[in-house]
Coordinates of C-alpha atoms in Angstrom, one line a residue:
X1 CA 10.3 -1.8 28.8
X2 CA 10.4 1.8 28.9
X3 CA 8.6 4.2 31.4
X4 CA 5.3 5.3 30.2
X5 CA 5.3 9.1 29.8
X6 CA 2.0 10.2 31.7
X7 CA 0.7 13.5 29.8
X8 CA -2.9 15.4 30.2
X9 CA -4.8 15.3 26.6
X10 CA -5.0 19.0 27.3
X11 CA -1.2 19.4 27.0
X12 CA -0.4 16.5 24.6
X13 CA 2.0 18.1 22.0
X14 CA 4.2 14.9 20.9
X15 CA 4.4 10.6 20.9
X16 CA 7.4 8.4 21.3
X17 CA 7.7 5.8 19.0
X18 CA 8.6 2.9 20.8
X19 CA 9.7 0.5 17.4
X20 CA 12.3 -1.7 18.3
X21 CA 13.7 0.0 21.4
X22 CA 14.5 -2.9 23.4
X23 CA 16.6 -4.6 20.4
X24 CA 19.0 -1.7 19.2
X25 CA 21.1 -4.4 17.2
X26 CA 18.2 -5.4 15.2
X27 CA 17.9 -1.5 14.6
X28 CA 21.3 -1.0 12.7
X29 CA 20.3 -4.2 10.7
X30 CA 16.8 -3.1 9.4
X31 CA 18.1 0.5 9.0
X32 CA 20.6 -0.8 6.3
X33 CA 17.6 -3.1 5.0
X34 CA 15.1 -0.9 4.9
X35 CA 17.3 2.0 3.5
X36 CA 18.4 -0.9 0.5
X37 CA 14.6 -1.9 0.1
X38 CA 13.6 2.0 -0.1
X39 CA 16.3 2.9 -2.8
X40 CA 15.0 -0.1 -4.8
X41 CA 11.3 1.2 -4.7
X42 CA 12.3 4.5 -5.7
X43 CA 14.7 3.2 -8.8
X44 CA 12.3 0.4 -9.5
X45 CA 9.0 2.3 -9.8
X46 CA 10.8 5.6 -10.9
X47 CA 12.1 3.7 -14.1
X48 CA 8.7 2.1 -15.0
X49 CA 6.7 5.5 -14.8
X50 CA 9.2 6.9 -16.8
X51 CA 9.1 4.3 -19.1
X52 CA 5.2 4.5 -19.0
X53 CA 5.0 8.2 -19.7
X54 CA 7.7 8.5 -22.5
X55 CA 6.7 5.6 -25.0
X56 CA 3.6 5.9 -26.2
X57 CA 3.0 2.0 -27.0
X58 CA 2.0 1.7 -23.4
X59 CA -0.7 4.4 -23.1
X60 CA -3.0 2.1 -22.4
X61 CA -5.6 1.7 -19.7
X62 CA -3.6 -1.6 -17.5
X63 CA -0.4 0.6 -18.0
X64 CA -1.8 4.2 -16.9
X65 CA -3.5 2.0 -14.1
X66 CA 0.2 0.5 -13.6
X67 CA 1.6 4.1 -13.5
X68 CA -1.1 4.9 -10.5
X69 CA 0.2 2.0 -8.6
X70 CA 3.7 3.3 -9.0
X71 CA 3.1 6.4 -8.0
X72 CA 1.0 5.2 -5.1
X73 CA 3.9 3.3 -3.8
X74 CA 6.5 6.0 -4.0
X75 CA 4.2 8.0 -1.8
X76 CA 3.3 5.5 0.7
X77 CA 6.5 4.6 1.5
X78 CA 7.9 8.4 1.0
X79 CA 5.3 9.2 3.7
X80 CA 6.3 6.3 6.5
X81 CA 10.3 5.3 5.5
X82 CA 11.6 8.2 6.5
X83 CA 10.4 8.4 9.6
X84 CA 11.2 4.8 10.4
X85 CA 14.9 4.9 9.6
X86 CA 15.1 8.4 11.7
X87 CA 13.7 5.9 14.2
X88 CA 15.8 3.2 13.8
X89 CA 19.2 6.0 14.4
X90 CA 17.9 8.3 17.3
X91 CA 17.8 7.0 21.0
X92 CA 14.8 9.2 22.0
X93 CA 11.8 9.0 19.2
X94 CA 9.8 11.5 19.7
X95 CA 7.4 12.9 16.9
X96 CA 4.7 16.5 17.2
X97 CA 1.3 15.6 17.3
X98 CA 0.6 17.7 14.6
X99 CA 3.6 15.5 12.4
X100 CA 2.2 12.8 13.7
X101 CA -1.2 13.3 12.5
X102 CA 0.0 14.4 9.1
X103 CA 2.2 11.2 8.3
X104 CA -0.9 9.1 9.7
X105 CA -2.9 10.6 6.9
X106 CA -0.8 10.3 4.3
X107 CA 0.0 6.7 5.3
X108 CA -3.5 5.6 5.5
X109 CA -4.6 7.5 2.3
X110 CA -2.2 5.8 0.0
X111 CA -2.9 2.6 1.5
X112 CA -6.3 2.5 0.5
X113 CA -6.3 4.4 -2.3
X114 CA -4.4 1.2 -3.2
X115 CA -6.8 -1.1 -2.1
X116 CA -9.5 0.4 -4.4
X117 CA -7.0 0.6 -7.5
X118 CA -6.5 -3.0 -6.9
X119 CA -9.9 -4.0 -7.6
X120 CA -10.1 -1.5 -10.7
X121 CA -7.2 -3.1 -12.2
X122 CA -9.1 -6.4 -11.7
X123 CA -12.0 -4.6 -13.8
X124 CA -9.6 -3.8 -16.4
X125 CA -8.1 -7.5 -16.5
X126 CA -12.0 -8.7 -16.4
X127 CA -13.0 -6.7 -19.6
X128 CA -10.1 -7.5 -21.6
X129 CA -9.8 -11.1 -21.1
X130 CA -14.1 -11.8 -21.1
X131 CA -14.5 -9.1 -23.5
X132 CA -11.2 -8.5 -25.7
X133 CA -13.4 -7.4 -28.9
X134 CA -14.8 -4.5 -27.0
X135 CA -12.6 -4.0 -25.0
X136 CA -11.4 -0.7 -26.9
X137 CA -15.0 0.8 -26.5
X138 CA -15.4 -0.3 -22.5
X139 CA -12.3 1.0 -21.6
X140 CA -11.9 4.6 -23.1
X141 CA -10.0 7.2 -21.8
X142 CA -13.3 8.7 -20.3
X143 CA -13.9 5.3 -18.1
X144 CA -10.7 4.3 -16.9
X145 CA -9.2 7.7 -15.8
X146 CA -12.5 8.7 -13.8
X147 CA -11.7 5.0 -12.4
X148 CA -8.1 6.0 -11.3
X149 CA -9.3 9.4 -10.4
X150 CA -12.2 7.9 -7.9
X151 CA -9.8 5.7 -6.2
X152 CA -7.9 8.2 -5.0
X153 CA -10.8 10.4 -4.3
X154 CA -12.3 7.6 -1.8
X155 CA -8.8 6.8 -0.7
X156 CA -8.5 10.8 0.4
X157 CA -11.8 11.5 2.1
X158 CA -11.7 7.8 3.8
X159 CA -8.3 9.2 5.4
X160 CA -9.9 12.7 6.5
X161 CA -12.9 11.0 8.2
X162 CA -10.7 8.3 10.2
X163 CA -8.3 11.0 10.9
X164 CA -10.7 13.5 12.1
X165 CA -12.0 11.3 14.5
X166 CA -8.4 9.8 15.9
X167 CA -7.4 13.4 16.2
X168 CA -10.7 14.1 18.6
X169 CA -10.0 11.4 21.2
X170 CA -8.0 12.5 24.4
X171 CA -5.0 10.9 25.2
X172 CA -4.4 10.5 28.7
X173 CA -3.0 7.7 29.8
X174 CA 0.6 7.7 28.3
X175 CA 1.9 8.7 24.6
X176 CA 4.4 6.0 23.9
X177 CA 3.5 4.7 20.6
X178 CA 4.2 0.3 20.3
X179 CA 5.1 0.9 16.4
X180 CA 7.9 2.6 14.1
X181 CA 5.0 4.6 13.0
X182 CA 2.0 6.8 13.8
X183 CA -0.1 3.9 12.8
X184 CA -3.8 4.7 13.3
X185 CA -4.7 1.5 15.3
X186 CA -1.8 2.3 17.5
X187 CA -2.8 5.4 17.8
X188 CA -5.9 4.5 19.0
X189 CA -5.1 1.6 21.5
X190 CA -3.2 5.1 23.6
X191 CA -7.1 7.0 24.0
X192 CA -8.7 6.5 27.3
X193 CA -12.1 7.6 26.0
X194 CA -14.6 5.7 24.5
X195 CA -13.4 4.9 21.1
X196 CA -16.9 2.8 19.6
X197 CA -17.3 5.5 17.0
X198 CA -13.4 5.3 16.1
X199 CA -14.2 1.2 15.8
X200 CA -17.3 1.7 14.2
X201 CA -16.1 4.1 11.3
X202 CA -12.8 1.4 10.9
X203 CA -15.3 -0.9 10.2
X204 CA -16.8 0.8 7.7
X205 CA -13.9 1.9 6.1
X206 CA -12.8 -2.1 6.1
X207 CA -16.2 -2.8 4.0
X208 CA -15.4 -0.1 1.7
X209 CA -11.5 -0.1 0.8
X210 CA -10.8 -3.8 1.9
X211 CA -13.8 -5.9 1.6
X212 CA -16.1 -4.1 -1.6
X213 CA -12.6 -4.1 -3.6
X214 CA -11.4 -7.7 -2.6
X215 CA -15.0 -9.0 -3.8
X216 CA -14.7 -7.8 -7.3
X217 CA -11.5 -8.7 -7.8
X218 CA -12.7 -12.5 -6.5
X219 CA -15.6 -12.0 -9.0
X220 CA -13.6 -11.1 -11.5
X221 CA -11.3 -13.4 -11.0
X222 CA -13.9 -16.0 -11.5
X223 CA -15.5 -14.8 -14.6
X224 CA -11.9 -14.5 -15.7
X225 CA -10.8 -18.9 -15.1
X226 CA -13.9 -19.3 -16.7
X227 CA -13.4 -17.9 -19.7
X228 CA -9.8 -18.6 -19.7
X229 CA -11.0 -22.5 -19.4
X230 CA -12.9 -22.4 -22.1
X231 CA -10.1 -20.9 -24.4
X232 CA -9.3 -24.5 -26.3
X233 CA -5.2 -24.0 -26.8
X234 CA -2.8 -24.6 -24.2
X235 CA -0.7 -21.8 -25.8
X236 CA -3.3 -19.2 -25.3
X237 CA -4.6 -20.5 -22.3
X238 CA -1.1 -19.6 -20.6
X239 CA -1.2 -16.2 -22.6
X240 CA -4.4 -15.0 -21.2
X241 CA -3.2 -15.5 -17.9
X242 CA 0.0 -14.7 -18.0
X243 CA -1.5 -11.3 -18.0
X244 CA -3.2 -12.1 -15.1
X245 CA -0.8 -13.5 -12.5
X246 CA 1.1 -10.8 -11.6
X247 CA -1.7 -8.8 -10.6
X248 CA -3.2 -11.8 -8.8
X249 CA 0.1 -12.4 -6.9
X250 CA 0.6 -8.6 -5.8
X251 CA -3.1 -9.4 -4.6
X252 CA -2.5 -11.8 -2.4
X253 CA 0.5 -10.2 -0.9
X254 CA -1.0 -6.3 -0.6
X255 CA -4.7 -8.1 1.5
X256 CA -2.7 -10.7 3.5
X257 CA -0.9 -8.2 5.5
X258 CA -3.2 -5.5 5.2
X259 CA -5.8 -8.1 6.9
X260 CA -3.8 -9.2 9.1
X261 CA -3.5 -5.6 10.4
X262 CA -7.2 -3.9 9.8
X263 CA -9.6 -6.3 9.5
X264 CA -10.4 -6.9 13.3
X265 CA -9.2 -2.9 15.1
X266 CA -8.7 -3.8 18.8
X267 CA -9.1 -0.9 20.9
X268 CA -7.3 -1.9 24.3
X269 CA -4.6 -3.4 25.1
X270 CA -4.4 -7.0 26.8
X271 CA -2.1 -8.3 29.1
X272 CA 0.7 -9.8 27.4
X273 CA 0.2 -8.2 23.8
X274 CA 3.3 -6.4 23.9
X275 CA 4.8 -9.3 21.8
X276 CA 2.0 -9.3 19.7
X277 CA 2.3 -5.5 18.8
X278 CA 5.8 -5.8 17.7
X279 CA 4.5 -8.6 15.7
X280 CA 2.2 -6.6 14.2
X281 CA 4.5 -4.0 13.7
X282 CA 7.1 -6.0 11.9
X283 CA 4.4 -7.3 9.4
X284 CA 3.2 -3.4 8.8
X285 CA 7.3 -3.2 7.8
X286 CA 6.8 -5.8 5.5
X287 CA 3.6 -4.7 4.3
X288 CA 4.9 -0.6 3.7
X289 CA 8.0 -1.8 2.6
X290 CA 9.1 -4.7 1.1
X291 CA 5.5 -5.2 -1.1
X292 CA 6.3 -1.7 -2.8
X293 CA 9.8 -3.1 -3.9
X294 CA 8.1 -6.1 -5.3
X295 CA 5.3 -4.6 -6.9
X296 CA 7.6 -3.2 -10.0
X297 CA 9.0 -6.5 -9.9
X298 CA 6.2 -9.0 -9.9
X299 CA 3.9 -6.7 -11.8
X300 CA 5.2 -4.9 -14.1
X301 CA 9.5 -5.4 -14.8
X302 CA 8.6 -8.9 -15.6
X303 CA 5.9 -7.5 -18.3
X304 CA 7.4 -8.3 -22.0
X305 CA 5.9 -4.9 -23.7
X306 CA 8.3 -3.0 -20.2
X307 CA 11.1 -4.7 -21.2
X308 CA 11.3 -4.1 -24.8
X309 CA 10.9 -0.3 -24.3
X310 CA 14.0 -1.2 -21.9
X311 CA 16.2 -2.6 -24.4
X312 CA 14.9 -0.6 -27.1
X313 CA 16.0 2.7 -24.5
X314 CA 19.3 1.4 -23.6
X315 CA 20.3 0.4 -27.3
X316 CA 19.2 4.2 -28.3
X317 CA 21.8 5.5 -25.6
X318 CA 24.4 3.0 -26.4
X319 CA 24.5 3.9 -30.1
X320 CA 24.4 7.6 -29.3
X321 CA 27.6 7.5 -27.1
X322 CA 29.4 5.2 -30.3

């Protein structure tokens, strides 16, 4: 365990990321893994927004909402990966407050940005499935851009308020950072003020971005295997949730760790949590990581209307080389 730098608020100009300091052979292993898994979310959500924008079959409201979620990732991780392999290669990880602050906001911006686009793809999959006849009047172009649009708009502002306030609290007591990131419950575990308003704004930014979105997509959900139930054929049973499935199961990966990490903000330390921290930290790797390189995967590679444009791509550039 490294000595804890001791640093006046007043003075405070950088934070040492901590990450996996007292393992340095687990470091050269997750910096090839992570460098493999970030390549893979570039390549993997780079080709389907491409493949989104260029063929006009697939301007349609689950796709442009697919495109978002690309995107989204691409930025998340751009914002965070970065920084975590530079972590994983230097001995002494320091990072400017200012840098510190920024990359906090970016992280936590796409993140729930995310959360919210989540539960308006749910919408999306709720209208077309209980509603497939009007479907094309519900979901216009004038509904389900606004849609996009306002996820990101209470994604942004959600990450100015909590970072305005982490950016208030002195930090006195040391500036060693117990993550491979400026992750803002981290961040705020290191203030030796009174942190109730920091708790009490997470809270409500859990209600908002993780617990508002989680219940539509549950009621949605159940609206959805109730109508899907009542479809008589076996064949179109499987059909109508087929289209379902890959959204439910980036679901259930995206709130498990993002629970697991938000849902109860703990604003000291306790004696003995320094396992737990690197716990927590290893499941925010998993989370930032590896569910962005699945996303493409699960959601949208395995989609038959992606694949076709695929082939139908490939075979245009493999006749026009003959």
């Amino acid at each position: 365990m490294c000595n804890m730098e001791r640093t006046n608020y007043s003075t405070l100009t950088e934070f040492v990321l901590l990450g996996l300091s007292a393992h340095p052979k687990l470091q050269t292993v997750f910096f090839v893994l992570v460098l493999l898994m970030y390549q893979m979310i570039l390549l993997g959500n780079g080709v389907l927004i491409s493949v989104i924008i260029f063929d006009s079959h697939l301007h349609t409201p689950m796709y442009f909402f697919l495109c978002n979620l690309s995107f989204l990732d691409i930025c998340y991780t751009s914002s965070s990966v970065p920084l975590i392999l530079d972590n994983f290669l230097t001995v002494r990880k320091r990072i400017s407050f200012s840098g510190c602050m920024v990359q906090m906001f970016l992280s936590f911006a796409m993140g729930a940005t995310e959360c919210v686009l989540l539960g308006m793809m749910a919408l999306d999959r709720y209208v077309a499935i209980c509603y497939p006849l009007r479907y094309p009047v519900i979901m216009t172009k004038n509904t389900y851009v606004p849609m996009a649009a306002g996820s990101w708009v209470i994604g942004l502002v959600d990450s100015v308020v909590q970072t305005s306030l982490a950016m208030q609290l002195p930090f006195c007591a040391n500036n060693v950072i117990n993550h491979f990131v400026c992750e803002i419950l981290a961040i705020l575990k290191l203030a030796c003020a009174d942190i109730s308003i920091n708790v009490i704004s997470m809270a409500g930014s859990n209600l908002i971005v993780l617990v508002i979105p989680l219940l539509v997509i549950s009621i949605s959900y159940i609206f959805i295997v109730t109508t899907i139930l009542r479809i008589p054929s076996i064949e179109g049973k499987c059909k109508a949730f087929s289209t379902c499935s890959a959204h439910l199961t980036v679901v259930i990966i995206f709130y498990g760790t993002i629970f697991f990490m938000y849902a109860k903000p703990k604003p000291k330390s306790s004696v003995g949590a320094n396992n737990q921290d690197i716990i927590e930290a290893l499941i925010s790797l998993f989370y930032g990581v590896m569910t962005p390189m699945l996303n493409p995967l699960i959601y949208s590679l395995r989609n038959k209307d992606v694949k076709a444009v695929v082939k139908n791509m490939l075979g245009r550039r493999n006749s026009d080389g003959i």
